[in-house]
C-alpha positions as a LaTeX table, in Angstrom:
\begin{tabular}{lrrr}
\hline
Residue & $x$ (\AA) & $y$ (\AA) & $z$ (\AA) \\
\hline
Val1 & 0.08 & $-0.07$ & $-0.07$ \\
Cys2 & 1.49 & 3.54 & $-1.07$ \\
Asp3 & 1.34 & 6.49 & 1.07 \\
Ala4 & $-0.33$ & 9.57 & 0.01 \\
Thr5 & 2.09 & 12.15 & $-0.91$ \\
Cys6 & $-0.11$ & 15.30 & $-0.01$ \\
Thr7 & $-3.67$ & 15.69 & 1.70 \\
Trp8 & $-6.30$ & 17.80 & 1.22 \\
Ser9 & $-8.58$ & 18.87 & 4.23 \\
Gly10 & $-11.97$ & 20.76 & 4.11 \\
Gln11 & $-15.71$ & 21.14 & 3.41 \\
Leu12 & $-17.10$ & 19.66 & 0.26 \\
Pro13 & $-19.35$ & 22.13 & $-1.93$ \\
Thr14 & $-23.21$ & 21.84 & $-0.84$ \\
Arg15 & $-24.93$ & 20.57 & $-3.53$ \\
Ile16 & $-28.23$ & 22.41 & $-4.32$ \\
His17 & $-30.26$ & 21.06 & $-7.39$ \\
Lys18 & $-33.24$ & 22.46 & $-9.08$ \\
Asn19 & $-35.56$ & 19.51 & $-10.43$ \\
Pro20 & $-32.86$ & 17.02 & $-10.19$ \\
Ile21 & $-32.63$ & 13.67 & $-11.99$ \\
Tyr22 & $-31.42$ & 10.66 & $-9.83$ \\
Ser23 & $-29.78$ & 7.36 & $-11.15$ \\
Cys24 & $-31.96$ & 4.33 & $-10.89$ \\
Lys25 & $-29.21$ & 2.75 & $-9.05$ \\
Val26 & $-28.53$ & 3.50 & $-5.27$ \\
Phe27 & $-25.58$ & 2.36 & $-2.87$ \\
Leu28 & $-27.19$ & 0.56 & 0.30 \\
Gly29 & $-24.75$ & 0.23 & 3.18 \\
Gly30 & $-24.89$ & $-1.36$ & 6.53 \\
Val31 & $-26.44$ & $-4.40$ & 5.30 \\
Pro32 & $-26.72$ & $-7.56$ & 7.72 \\
Trp33 & $-24.33$ & $-9.87$ & 6.51 \\
Asp34 & $-27.01$ & $-13.03$ & 6.30 \\
Val35 & $-29.76$ & $-10.69$ & 4.31 \\
Thr36 & $-31.07$ & $-12.42$ & 1.36 \\
Glu37 & $-32.23$ & $-11.00$ & $-2.20$ \\
Ser38 & $-35.92$ & $-11.89$ & $-1.08$ \\
Ala39 & $-35.64$ & $-9.97$ & 2.11 \\
Leu40 & $-34.23$ & $-7.21$ & 0.27 \\
Lys41 & $-36.94$ & $-7.25$ & $-2.26$ \\
Gln42 & $-39.75$ & $-7.50$ & 0.16 \\
Thr43 & $-38.30$ & $-4.44$ & 2.45 \\
Phe44 & $-38.45$ & $-2.18$ & $-0.56$ \\
Leu45 & $-41.58$ & $-3.77$ & $-2.11$ \\
His46 & $-43.18$ & $-0.40$ & $-0.92$ \\
Tyr47 & $-41.02$ & 1.67 & $-3.31$ \\
Gly48 & $-41.74$ & $-0.66$ & $-6.27$ \\
Asn49 & $-40.06$ & $-3.71$ & $-8.11$ \\
Ile50 & $-35.96$ & $-3.62$ & $-7.65$ \\
Gln51 & $-33.08$ & $-5.57$ & $-8.59$ \\
Val52 & $-30.37$ & $-6.48$ & $-6.29$ \\
Glu53 & $-26.89$ & $-6.13$ & $-7.49$ \\
Trp54 & $-24.15$ & $-7.85$ & $-5.29$ \\
Pro55 & $-20.92$ & $-6.28$ & $-5.93$ \\
Gly56 & $-18.27$ & $-8.76$ & $-7.12$ \\
Lys57 & $-20.70$ & $-11.53$ & $-7.79$ \\
Glu58 & $-19.23$ & $-12.05$ & $-11.10$ \\
Asn59 & $-15.79$ & $-12.84$ & $-9.83$ \\
Ser60 & $-16.73$ & $-14.95$ & $-6.82$ \\
Ala61 & $-19.32$ & $-17.48$ & $-5.88$ \\
Asn62 & $-19.41$ & $-15.95$ & $-2.31$ \\
Pro63 & $-19.99$ & $-12.18$ & $-2.92$ \\
Pro64 & $-18.98$ & $-9.72$ & $-0.10$ \\
Arg65 & $-21.26$ & $-8.96$ & 2.50 \\
Gly66 & $-22.22$ & $-5.60$ & 4.21 \\
Tyr67 & $-23.19$ & $-3.72$ & 1.12 \\
Val68 & $-25.26$ & $-3.91$ & $-2.13$ \\
Tyr69 & $-26.53$ & $-1.90$ & $-5.07$ \\
Ile70 & $-30.49$ & $-1.96$ & $-5.69$ \\
Leu71 & $-32.16$ & $-0.78$ & $-8.88$ \\
Phe72 & $-35.43$ & 0.82 & $-9.05$ \\
Glu73 & $-37.53$ & 1.02 & $-12.15$ \\
Phe74 & $-38.21$ & 4.40 & $-12.25$ \\
Glu75 & $-36.23$ & 7.49 & $-11.04$ \\
Arg76 & $-39.12$ & 8.79 & $-8.89$ \\
Gln77 & $-38.79$ & 5.83 & $-6.34$ \\
Val78 & $-35.04$ & 6.57 & $-5.54$ \\
Gln79 & $-34.70$ & 8.03 & $-1.95$ \\
Ile80 & $-31.83$ & 6.38 & $-0.32$ \\
Ile81 & $-28.65$ & 8.02 & $-0.63$ \\
Pro82 & $-28.89$ & 8.85 & $-4.38$ \\
Trp83 & $-26.82$ & 10.00 & $-7.20$ \\
Val84 & $-27.83$ & 13.06 & $-9.04$ \\
Ile85 & $-26.64$ & 12.51 & $-12.36$ \\
Ser86 & $-25.64$ & 16.27 & $-12.95$ \\
Asp87 & $-23.01$ & 15.77 & $-10.41$ \\
Ser88 & $-21.13$ & 13.66 & $-13.08$ \\
Asn89 & $-19.66$ & 16.55 & $-14.74$ \\
Tyr90 & $-18.36$ & 20.08 & $-13.81$ \\
Val91 & $-16.75$ & 22.56 & $-16.10$ \\
Arg92 & $-15.04$ & 25.56 & $-14.71$ \\
Cys93 & $-13.99$ & 26.94 & $-17.95$ \\
Pro94 & $-16.46$ & 26.22 & $-20.99$ \\
Ser95 & $-14.46$ & 27.93 & $-23.65$ \\
Tyr96 & $-11.42$ & 25.45 & $-22.83$ \\
Gln97 & $-10.91$ & 22.66 & $-25.33$ \\
Leu98 & $-10.07$ & 19.71 & $-23.06$ \\
Asp99 & $-6.92$ & 18.10 & $-23.93$ \\
Pro100 & $-6.15$ & 14.36 & $-22.99$ \\
Ala101 & $-2.38$ & 15.12 & $-22.75$ \\
Lys102 & $-3.34$ & 17.32 & $-19.75$ \\
Thr103 & $-5.71$ & 14.90 & $-18.08$ \\
Val104 & $-5.25$ & 12.78 & $-15.23$ \\
Phe105 & $-7.54$ & 9.43 & $-14.09$ \\
Val106 & $-8.28$ & 9.54 & $-10.38$ \\
Gly107 & $-9.22$ & 6.04 & $-9.07$ \\
Ala108 & $-10.84$ & 4.88 & $-5.88$ \\
Leu109 & $-12.95$ & 7.91 & $-5.21$ \\
His110 & $-15.50$ & 7.87 & $-2.49$ \\
Gly111 & $-19.09$ & 7.40 & $-3.37$ \\
Met112 & $-20.13$ & 10.95 & $-1.82$ \\
Leu113 & $-17.44$ & 12.77 & $-4.05$ \\
Ser114 & $-19.07$ & 14.74 & $-6.95$ \\
Ala115 & $-17.52$ & 16.20 & $-9.98$ \\
Glu116 & $-17.39$ & 19.82 & $-8.76$ \\
Gly117 & $-15.97$ & 18.72 & $-5.21$ \\
Leu118 & $-13.38$ & 16.66 & $-7.16$ \\
Ala119 & $-12.56$ & 19.69 & $-9.26$ \\
Asn120 & $-12.20$ & 21.99 & $-6.14$ \\
Ile121 & $-9.89$ & 19.54 & $-4.56$ \\
Met122 & $-7.47$ & 19.18 & $-7.62$ \\
Asn123 & $-7.45$ & 22.92 & $-7.98$ \\
Asp124 & $-6.75$ & 23.58 & $-4.48$ \\
Leu125 & $-3.84$ & 21.10 & $-4.57$ \\
Phe126 & $-2.34$ & 21.71 & $-8.24$ \\
Gly127 & $-3.95$ & 24.61 & $-9.74$ \\
Gly128 & $-5.43$ & 25.10 & $-13.47$ \\
Val129 & $-8.23$ & 22.69 & $-13.29$ \\
Val130 & $-10.96$ & 23.22 & $-16.00$ \\
Tyr131 & $-12.95$ & 20.03 & $-16.02$ \\
Ser132 & $-13.86$ & 17.25 & $-13.70$ \\
Gly133 & $-15.86$ & 14.30 & $-14.53$ \\
Ile134 & $-17.11$ & 11.47 & $-12.50$ \\
Asp135 & $-17.20$ & 7.89 & $-14.38$ \\
Thr136 & $-20.70$ & 6.12 & $-14.26$ \\
Asp137 & $-21.97$ & 2.86 & $-15.20$ \\
Lys138 & $-25.03$ & 2.30 & $-17.65$ \\
His139 & $-27.55$ & 3.21 & $-14.88$ \\
Lys140 & $-25.60$ & 6.49 & $-14.62$ \\
Tyr141 & $-24.22$ & 5.67 & $-11.20$ \\
Pro142 & $-20.45$ & 6.34 & $-10.20$ \\
Ile143 & $-18.11$ & 3.44 & $-10.51$ \\
Gly144 & $-15.56$ & 4.96 & $-8.10$ \\
Ser145 & $-13.23$ & 6.64 & $-10.67$ \\
Gly146 & $-12.86$ & 9.95 & $-12.48$ \\
Arg147 & $-10.96$ & 12.41 & $-14.88$ \\
Val148 & $-9.59$ & 15.70 & $-14.26$ \\
Thr149 & $-8.20$ & 18.01 & $-17.02$ \\
Phe150 & $-5.94$ & 21.02 & $-16.49$ \\
Asn151 & $-4.98$ & 24.13 & $-18.47$ \\
Asn152 & $-1.22$ & 23.73 & $-18.19$ \\
Val153 & 1.50 & 21.12 & $-18.19$ \\
Gln154 & 3.00 & 22.24 & $-14.88$ \\
Ser155 & $-0.27$ & 21.29 & $-12.68$ \\
Tyr156 & $-0.75$ & 18.17 & $-14.76$ \\
Arg157 & 2.85 & 16.85 & $-14.06$ \\
Lys158 & 2.54 & 18.00 & $-10.33$ \\
Ala159 & $-0.62$ & 15.91 & $-10.20$ \\
Val160 & 0.87 & 12.83 & $-11.83$ \\
Arg161 & 4.02 & 13.01 & $-9.44$ \\
Ala162 & 1.56 & 13.17 & $-6.36$ \\
Ala163 & 0.24 & 9.67 & $-7.27$ \\
Phe164 & $-1.72$ & 9.29 & $-4.01$ \\
Ile165 & $-3.75$ & 11.99 & $-2.29$ \\
Glu166 & $-5.59$ & 11.85 & 1.05 \\
Ile167 & $-8.90$ & 13.62 & 1.12 \\
Lys168 & $-10.20$ & 14.52 & 4.31 \\
Thr169 & $-13.70$ & 15.73 & 4.68 \\
Pro170 & $-16.12$ & 15.75 & 7.95 \\
Lys171 & $-17.98$ & 12.85 & 6.45 \\
Phe172 & $-15.34$ & 10.84 & 5.18 \\
Thr173 & $-11.24$ & 10.33 & 4.75 \\
Lys174 & $-10.06$ & 8.39 & 1.81 \\
Lys175 & $-6.99$ & 7.98 & $-0.25$ \\
Val176 & $-7.24$ & 8.19 & $-4.06$ \\
Gln177 & $-4.76$ & 7.34 & $-6.89$ \\
Val178 & $-3.94$ & 9.80 & $-9.66$ \\
Asp179 & $-2.54$ & 8.36 & $-12.80$ \\
Pro180 & $-1.88$ & 10.05 & $-16.49$ \\
Tyr181 & $-5.28$ & 9.54 & $-18.47$ \\
Leu182 & $-4.06$ & 7.15 & $-21.22$ \\
Ala183 & $-5.21$ & 7.69 & $-24.88$ \\
Asp184 & $-4.69$ & 5.84 & $-27.99$ \\
Ser185 & $-1.20$ & 6.44 & $-28.95$ \\
Leu186 & 1.56 & 5.33 & $-31.45$ \\
Cys187 & 4.84 & 4.56 & $-29.86$ \\
Gln188 & 6.61 & 7.77 & $-29.27$ \\
Leu189 & 9.94 & 6.02 & $-29.83$ \\
Cys190 & 9.53 & 4.18 & $-33.03$ \\
Gly191 & 6.66 & 5.76 & $-34.45$ \\
Met192 & 5.45 & 2.81 & $-36.10$ \\
Gln193 & 3.47 & 0.58 & $-33.82$ \\
Gln194 & 0.65 & 1.22 & $-31.26$ \\
Gly195 & 1.99 & 2.11 & $-27.91$ \\
Pro196 & 0.02 & 0.40 & $-25.39$ \\
Tyr197 & 2.58 & 0.86 & $-22.57$ \\
Phe198 & 3.08 & 4.28 & $-20.89$ \\
Cys199 & 5.87 & 4.84 & $-18.47$ \\
Arg200 & 5.18 & 7.40 & $-15.77$ \\
Asp201 & 8.51 & 8.23 & $-14.63$ \\
Glu202 & 9.59 & 11.61 & $-15.39$ \\
Asn203 & 12.68 & 10.54 & $-17.27$ \\
Cys204 & 10.30 & 8.71 & $-19.77$ \\
Phe205 & 6.68 & 9.86 & $-20.05$ \\
Lys206 & 6.18 & 8.27 & $-23.14$ \\
Tyr207 & 4.00 & 5.74 & $-24.98$ \\
Phe208 & 5.84 & 2.28 & $-25.80$ \\
Cys209 & 5.23 & $-0.42$ & $-27.96$ \\
Arg210 & 6.14 & $-4.03$ & $-26.38$ \\
Ser211 & 9.42 & $-3.87$ & $-28.31$ \\
Cys212 & 10.60 & $-0.68$ & $-27.51$ \\
Trp213 & 9.51 & $-0.82$ & $-24.04$ \\
Gln214 & 11.58 & $-4.21$ & $-23.59$ \\
Leu215 & 14.55 & $-2.30$ & $-25.35$ \\
Thr216 & 14.44 & 0.74 & $-23.01$ \\
His217 & 13.47 & $-1.02$ & $-19.94$ \\
Pro218 & 15.84 & $-3.88$ & $-19.07$ \\
Met219 & 15.18 & $-4.96$ & $-15.77$ \\
Asp220 & 18.51 & $-4.52$ & $-14.32$ \\
Val221 & 18.56 & $-0.77$ & $-15.17$ \\
His222 & 14.89 & 0.31 & $-15.07$ \\
Gly223 & 13.68 & $-1.99$ & $-12.75$ \\
Gly224 & 11.26 & 0.65 & $-10.90$ \\
His225 & 9.82 & 1.84 & $-13.91$ \\
Lys226 & 6.19 & 0.23 & $-14.03$ \\
Pro227 & 4.19 & 0.29 & $-17.29$ \\
Ile228 & 0.67 & 1.61 & $-17.17$ \\
Met229 & $-1.80$ & $-0.08$ & $-19.75$ \\
Arg230 & $-5.16$ & 1.63 & $-20.55$ \\
Asn231 & $-6.86$ & $-1.90$ & $-20.91$ \\
Ser232 & $-5.35$ & $-2.97$ & $-17.56$ \\
Lys233 & $-7.64$ & $-5.99$ & $-15.92$ \\
Leu234 & $-7.18$ & $-3.86$ & $-12.51$ \\
Arg235 & $-8.78$ & $-0.78$ & $-13.74$ \\
Thr236 & $-10.05$ & 1.03 & $-16.75$ \\
Gln237 & $-10.01$ & 4.47 & $-18.04$ \\
Thr238 & $-13.13$ & 5.94 & $-19.51$ \\
Thr239 & $-12.76$ & 7.85 & $-22.62$ \\
Leu240 & $-12.68$ & 11.66 & $-22.56$ \\
Ser241 & $-14.33$ & 11.69 & $-26.19$ \\
Arg242 & $-17.60$ & 11.96 & $-24.38$ \\
Val243 & $-17.33$ & 15.37 & $-23.18$ \\
Ile244 & $-14.52$ & 16.78 & $-25.75$ \\
\hline
\end{tabular}
């Protein structure tokens, strides 16, 4: 586990919405470990039919207990720790053209953190934030990651160097991970092949194809350089084209 290199402490902005539209998906915490799907459906029957989504069920025969997601049929039924869809994007400078080369990927976000809150935190720490977005699933519910775009390279590099940030608020404390946002790119060494590998070390900070990575990163010399891949099984990066 890596330690946070910087910490943000403060109060998140109060969210005031006019006629908000909620995601049909909500997070339900504090669930008894032995609760059953039928019991949950019976409990929420008053609000309409629901679907129960067990986190990690697709990867394990024994899904984790203590929390679940429930899906309502209609937005008007949502009344439990909801997510307002408009909280997914926040633009500080509407006229600025978003640049993937000045964008970072932020992982392990707390579910209560809105795009505006994330923008304020990153701007306080590094400056130059023009946009932030929270990644969502098909139900428009947060998946725990987001993107932040800066208007200058210095702020972007400072955020990448930080790597881990601790966020402290009156309601939660959370450590988040910051990585370069990866886009489709040719290898920046040979310029011939696709470059799926990215080295975040400041001496490299380039995209590499497999051959060029092996050529420039022999284990005995660059053992500390770890490649970041856009399609890593450990995490994914949502395309920025949605908001450009």
